[in-house]
Each structure stands twice: as structure tokens, then as C-alpha cells.
Tab-separated table of C-alpha atoms in Angstrom:
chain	number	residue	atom	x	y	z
A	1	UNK	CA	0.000	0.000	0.000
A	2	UNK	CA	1.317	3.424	-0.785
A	3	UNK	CA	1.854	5.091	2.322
A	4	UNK	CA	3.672	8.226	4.102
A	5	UNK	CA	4.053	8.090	7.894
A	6	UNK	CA	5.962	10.584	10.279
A	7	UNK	CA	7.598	10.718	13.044
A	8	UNK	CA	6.893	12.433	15.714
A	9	UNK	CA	3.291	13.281	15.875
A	10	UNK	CA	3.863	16.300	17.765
A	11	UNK	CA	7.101	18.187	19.227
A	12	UNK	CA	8.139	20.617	21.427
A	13	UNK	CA	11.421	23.029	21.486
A	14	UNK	CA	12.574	26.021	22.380
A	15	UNK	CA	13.129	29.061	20.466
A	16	UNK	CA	16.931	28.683	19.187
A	17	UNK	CA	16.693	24.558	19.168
A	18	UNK	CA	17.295	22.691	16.246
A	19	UNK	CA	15.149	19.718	15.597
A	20	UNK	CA	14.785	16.983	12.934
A	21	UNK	CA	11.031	15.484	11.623
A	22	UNK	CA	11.112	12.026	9.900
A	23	UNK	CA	9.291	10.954	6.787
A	24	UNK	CA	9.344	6.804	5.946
A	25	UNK	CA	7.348	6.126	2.876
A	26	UNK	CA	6.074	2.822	0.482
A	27	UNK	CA	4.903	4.657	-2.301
A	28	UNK	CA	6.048	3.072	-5.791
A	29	UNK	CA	6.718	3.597	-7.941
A	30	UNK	CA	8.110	7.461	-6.420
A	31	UNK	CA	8.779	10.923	-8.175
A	32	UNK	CA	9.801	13.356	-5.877
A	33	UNK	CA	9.398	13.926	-2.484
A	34	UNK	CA	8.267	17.707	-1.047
A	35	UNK	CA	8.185	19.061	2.712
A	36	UNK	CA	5.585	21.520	3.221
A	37	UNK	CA	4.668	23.974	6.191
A	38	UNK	CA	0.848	24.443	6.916
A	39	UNK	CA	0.026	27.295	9.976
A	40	UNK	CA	-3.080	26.919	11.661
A	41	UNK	CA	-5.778	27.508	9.938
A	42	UNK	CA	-3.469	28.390	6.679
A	43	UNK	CA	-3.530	26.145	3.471
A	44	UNK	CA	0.274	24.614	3.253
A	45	UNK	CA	3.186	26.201	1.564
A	46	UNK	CA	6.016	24.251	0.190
A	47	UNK	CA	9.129	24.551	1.314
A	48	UNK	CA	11.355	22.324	-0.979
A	49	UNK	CA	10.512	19.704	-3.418
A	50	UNK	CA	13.552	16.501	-3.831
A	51	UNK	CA	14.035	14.433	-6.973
A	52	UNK	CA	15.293	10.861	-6.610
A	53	UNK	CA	18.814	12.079	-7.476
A	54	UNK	CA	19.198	14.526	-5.125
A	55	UNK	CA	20.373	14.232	-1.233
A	56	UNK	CA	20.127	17.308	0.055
A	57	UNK	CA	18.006	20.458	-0.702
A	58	UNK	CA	18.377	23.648	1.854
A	59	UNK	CA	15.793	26.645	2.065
A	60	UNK	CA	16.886	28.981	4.175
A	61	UNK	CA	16.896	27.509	7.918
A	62	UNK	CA	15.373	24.461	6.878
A	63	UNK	CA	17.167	21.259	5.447
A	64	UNK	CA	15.519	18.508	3.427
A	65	UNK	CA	17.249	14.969	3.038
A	66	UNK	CA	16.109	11.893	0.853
A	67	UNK	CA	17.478	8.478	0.640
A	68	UNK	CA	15.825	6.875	-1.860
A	69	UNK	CA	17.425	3.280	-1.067
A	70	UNK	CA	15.668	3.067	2.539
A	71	UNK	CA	12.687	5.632	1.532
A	72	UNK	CA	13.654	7.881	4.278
A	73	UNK	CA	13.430	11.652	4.167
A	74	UNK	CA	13.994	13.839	7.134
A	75	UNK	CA	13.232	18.186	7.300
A	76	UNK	CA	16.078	19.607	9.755
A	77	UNK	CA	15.119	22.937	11.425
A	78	UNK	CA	17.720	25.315	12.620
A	79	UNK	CA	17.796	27.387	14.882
A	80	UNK	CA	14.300	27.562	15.449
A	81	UNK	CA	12.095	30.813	15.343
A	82	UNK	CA	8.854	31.318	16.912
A	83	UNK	CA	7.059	31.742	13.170
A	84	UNK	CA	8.682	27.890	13.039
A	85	UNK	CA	5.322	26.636	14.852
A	86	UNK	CA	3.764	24.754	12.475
A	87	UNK	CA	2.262	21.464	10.957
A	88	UNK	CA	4.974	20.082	8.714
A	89	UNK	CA	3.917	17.815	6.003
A	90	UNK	CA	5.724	15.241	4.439
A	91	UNK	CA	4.353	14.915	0.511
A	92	UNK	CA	5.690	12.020	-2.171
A	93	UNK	CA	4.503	12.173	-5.831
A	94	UNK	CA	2.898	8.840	-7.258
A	95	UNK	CA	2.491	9.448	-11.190
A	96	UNK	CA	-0.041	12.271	-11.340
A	97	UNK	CA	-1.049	12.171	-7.353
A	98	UNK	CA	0.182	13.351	-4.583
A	99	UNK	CA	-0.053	11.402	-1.080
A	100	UNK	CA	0.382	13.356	1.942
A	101	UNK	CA	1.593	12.369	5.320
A	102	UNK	CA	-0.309	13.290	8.566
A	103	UNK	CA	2.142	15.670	9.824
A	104	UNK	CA	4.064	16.790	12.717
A	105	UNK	CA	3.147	19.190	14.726
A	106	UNK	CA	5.640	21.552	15.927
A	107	UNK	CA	5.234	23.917	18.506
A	108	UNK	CA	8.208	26.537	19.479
A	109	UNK	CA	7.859	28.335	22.450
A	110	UNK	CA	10.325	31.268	23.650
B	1	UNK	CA	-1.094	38.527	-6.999
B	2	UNK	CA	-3.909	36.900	-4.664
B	3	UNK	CA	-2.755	33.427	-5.146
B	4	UNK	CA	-6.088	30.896	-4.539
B	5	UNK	CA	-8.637	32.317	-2.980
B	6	UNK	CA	-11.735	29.898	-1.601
B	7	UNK	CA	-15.070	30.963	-0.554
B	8	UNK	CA	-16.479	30.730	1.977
B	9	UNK	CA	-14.193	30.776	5.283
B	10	UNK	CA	-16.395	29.252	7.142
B	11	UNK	CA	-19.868	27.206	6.417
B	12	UNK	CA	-22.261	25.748	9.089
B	13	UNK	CA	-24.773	23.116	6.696
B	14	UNK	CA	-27.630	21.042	8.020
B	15	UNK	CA	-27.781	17.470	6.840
B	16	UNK	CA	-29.178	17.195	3.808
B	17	UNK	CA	-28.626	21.028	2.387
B	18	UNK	CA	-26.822	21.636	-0.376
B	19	UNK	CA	-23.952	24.112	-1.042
B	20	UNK	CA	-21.290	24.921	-3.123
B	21	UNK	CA	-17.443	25.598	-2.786
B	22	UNK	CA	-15.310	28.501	-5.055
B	23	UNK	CA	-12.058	28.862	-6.177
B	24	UNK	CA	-10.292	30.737	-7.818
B	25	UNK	CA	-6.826	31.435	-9.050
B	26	UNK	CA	-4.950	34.192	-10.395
B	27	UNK	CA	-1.466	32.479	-11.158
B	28	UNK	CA	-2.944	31.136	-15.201
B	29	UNK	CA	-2.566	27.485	-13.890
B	30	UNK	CA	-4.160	24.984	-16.076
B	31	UNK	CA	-4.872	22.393	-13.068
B	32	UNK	CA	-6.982	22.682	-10.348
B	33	UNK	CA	-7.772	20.051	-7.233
B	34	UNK	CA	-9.979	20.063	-4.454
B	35	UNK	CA	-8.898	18.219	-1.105
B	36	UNK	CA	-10.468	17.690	2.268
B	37	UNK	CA	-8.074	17.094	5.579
B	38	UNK	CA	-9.476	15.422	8.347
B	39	UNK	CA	-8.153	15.372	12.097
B	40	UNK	CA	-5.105	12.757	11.909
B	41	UNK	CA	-5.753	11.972	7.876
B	42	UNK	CA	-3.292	13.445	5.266
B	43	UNK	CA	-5.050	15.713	3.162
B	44	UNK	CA	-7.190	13.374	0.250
B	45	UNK	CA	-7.968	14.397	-3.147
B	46	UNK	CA	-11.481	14.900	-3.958
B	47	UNK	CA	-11.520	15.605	-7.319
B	48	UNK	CA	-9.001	17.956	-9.810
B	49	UNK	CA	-9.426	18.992	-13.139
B	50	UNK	CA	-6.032	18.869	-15.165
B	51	UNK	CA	-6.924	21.401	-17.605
B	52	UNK	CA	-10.189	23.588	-18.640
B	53	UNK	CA	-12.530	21.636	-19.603
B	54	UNK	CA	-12.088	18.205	-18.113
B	55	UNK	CA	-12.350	16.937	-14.552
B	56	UNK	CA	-11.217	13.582	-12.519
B	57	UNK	CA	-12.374	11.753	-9.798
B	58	UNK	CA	-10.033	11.602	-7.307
B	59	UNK	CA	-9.364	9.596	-3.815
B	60	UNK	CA	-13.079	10.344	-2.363
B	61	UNK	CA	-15.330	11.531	-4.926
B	62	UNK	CA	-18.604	10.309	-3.693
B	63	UNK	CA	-21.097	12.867	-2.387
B	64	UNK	CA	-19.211	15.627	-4.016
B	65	UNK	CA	-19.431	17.067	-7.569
B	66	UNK	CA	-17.243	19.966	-9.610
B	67	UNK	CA	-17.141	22.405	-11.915
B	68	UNK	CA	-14.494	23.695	-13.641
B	69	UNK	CA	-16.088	27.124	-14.681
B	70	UNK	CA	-13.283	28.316	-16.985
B	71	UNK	CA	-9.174	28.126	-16.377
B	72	UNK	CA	-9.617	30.365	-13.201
B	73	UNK	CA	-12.361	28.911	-11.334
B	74	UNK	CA	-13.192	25.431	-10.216
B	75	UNK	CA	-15.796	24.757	-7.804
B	76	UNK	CA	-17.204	21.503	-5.339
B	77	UNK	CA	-20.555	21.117	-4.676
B	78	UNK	CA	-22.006	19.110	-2.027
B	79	UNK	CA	-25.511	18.160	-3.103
B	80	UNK	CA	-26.969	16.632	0.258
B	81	UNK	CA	-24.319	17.611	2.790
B	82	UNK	CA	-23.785	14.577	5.215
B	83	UNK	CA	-21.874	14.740	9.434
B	84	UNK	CA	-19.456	13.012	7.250
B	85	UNK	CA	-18.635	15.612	5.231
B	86	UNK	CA	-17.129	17.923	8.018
B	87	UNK	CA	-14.136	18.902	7.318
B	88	UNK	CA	-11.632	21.454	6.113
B	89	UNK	CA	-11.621	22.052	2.306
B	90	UNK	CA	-8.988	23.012	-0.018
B	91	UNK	CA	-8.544	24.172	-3.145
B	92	UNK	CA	-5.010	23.991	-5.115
B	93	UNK	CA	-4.005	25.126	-8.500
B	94	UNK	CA	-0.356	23.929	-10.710
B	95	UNK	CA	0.967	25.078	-13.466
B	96	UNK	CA	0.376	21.504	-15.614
B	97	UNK	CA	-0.398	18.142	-13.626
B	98	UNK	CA	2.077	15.994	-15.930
B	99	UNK	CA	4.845	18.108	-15.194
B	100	UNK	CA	7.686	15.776	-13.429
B	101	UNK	CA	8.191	18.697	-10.749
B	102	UNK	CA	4.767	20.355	-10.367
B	103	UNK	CA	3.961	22.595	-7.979
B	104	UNK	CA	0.869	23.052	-5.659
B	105	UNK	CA	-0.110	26.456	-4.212
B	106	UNK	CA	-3.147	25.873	-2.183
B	107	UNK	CA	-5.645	28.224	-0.574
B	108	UNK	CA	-6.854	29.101	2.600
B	109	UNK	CA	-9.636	26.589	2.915
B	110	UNK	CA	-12.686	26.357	3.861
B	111	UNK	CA	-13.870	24.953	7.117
B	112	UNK	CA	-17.330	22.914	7.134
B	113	UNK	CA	-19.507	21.807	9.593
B	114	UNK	CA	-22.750	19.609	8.789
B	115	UNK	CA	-24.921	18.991	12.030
């Protein structure tokens, strides 16, 4: 079955704190992989979208891997901000569909 | 640029009224998708329309039906709203579905509640 799942449900850290979300998926066959950031009660905004062939991708504070062999992806968050506090969605691409994770919720307080 | 834009913010429906859902988008995208996302559920495609003219039946279609008006507008109508049916509604819009990199702006969505 294609699936996303992440890890954790929910987090909290303090302002300045890095963290790290995880994204395992089973979706075949796969072609890319995309992190976005949805506020409350906002629709979500992408924050980078990973090919297959690529490892990394940065945007700004936040840091995207992939690896394609275990179907792993994580988002890295440095030094966090409050504006960081956030649902963060892991997305893979199936063909023509997109199937989205359920999202971690991160909270940042100061 | 206003991006997507969905009316209305907020709905409160009695089972078994009708209503319908707009979009629009001001980007010239030729596809257009309707999802719902539901309390611990990634969001689920609806329906989307991949270019004027034509629309697909997505992940959960029943109960709902669309319109794609012209290339800016594409609208979801619930014909006999159902409890069921609660949930937060969005509208997204891409430049062309079959491109290998697509991507998705959505809108604010719409939140629904059916008593």
C-alpha cells in the first residue's frame, strides 16, 4: 500500500533549538518527495521539493534529506524561530497524485 | 497577486442542504484540485481537473461534484451535505499536472460543519 508516515506526531522546542522530523514512505513507484509547512488555519506552503537524485536540498533555515534506497526523508530545522510553529507535512509524488503524510506538529515556544 | 482564494471561510450546513465551494486562481494554472483534511488523515484528493474543460475523480469523490467554470475557477458542490462531510476544504491550482516537478499552491480553505 502506498503510504507516508511521520515521526513524531507532535514536538516541542525552544526558540533557538534545532530539531529533525522524519518521513518513511512505500509509495512506488516514487517521483519526488516535497516538505511543506501548513500554519493553523493556513492552506500549506512548500518549502522544498527533492528528486530521486538529489540528497540534500536547503531553504533557508530548513534542510531537506532523501534516501531513496531506505525511503527515508527527514526536514532539519535550525535554529528555530517562533514563526517555526507549524504542521509540517511530508508529501511524495505517485504518477499524477500526490499522497500526503499526517504531519508533525511543531510547537516553538520562547 | 492573490494566489487561490476559496469561498467561503467558514460554512455551518444542516444534513441534507446543499452548497457549493469557489475557487479561484490568479497564477494562469491549467490544473486545479480540491482536497479535504481530516483530524489525523493526510489531506485526500477529492476531485481535480487537469486542464479547462475536463475533470477527474479523485481519492473520495462520492457525495461531491465539480465544476471547472473556466481556467480560473473550479468549484465543489455538495448536493446533500452529510456529518461526514465535516471537514476542512482546499482548493489547489499547478501550473500543468504531468509536469515531473509540479507545484501546488493551495488556498486558505474552507472549514465545514454539517450537524
Amino acid at each position: 500500500k502506498n503510504q507516508v508516515e511521520q515521526s513524531p506526531q507532535s514536538l516541542i522546542i525552544l526558540e533557538g533549538k534545532n530539531c529533525t522530523l522524519q518521513c518513511n514512505y512505500t509509495v512506488s513507484p516514487f517521483s519526488n518527495l516535497r516538505w511543506y509547512k501548513q500554519d493553523t488555519g493556513r492552506g500549506p506552503v512548500s518549502l522544498t521539493i527533492m528528486t530521486f537524485s538529489e540528497n540534500t536540498k536547503s531553504n533557508g533555515r530548513y534542510t531537506a534529506t532523501l534516501d531513496a534506497d531506505t525511503k527515508q526523508s527527514s526536514l532539519h530545522i535550525t535554529a528555530s524561530q517562533l514563526s517555526d510553529s507549524a504542521s509540517y507535512i511530508c508529501v511524495v509524488r505517485r504518477a499524477d497524485k500526490l499522497i500526503f503524510g499526517t504531519g508533525t506538529r511543531l510547537q516553538v515556544f520562547p | 497577486n492573490a494566489g487561490v482564494t476559496q469561498t467561503p471561510k467558514f460554512q455551518v450546513l444542516k444534513t441534507g442542504q446543499s452548497m457549493t465551494l469557489q475557487c479561484a486562481q490568479d497564477m494562469n494554472h491549467n490544473s486545479m484540485y480540491w482536497y479535504r483534511q481530516d483530524p489525523g488523515m493526510g489531506l485526500r484528493l477529492i476531485y481535480y481537473s487537469a486542464s479547462e474543460g475536463t475533470t477527474d475523480k479523485g481519492e473520495v469523490p462520492n457525495g461531491y461534484n465539480v465544476s471547472r467554470l473556466n481556467k480560473r475557477e473550479f468549484s465543489l458542490r455538495l448536493e446533500s451535505a452529510a456529518p461526514s462531510q465535516t471537514s476542512v476544504y482546499f482548493c489547489a491550482s499547478s501550473e500543468q499536472i504531468r509536469h515531473r516537478s509540479y507545484e501546488q499552491y493551495f488556498g486558505p480553505g474552507t472549514r465545514l460543519t454539517v450537524t
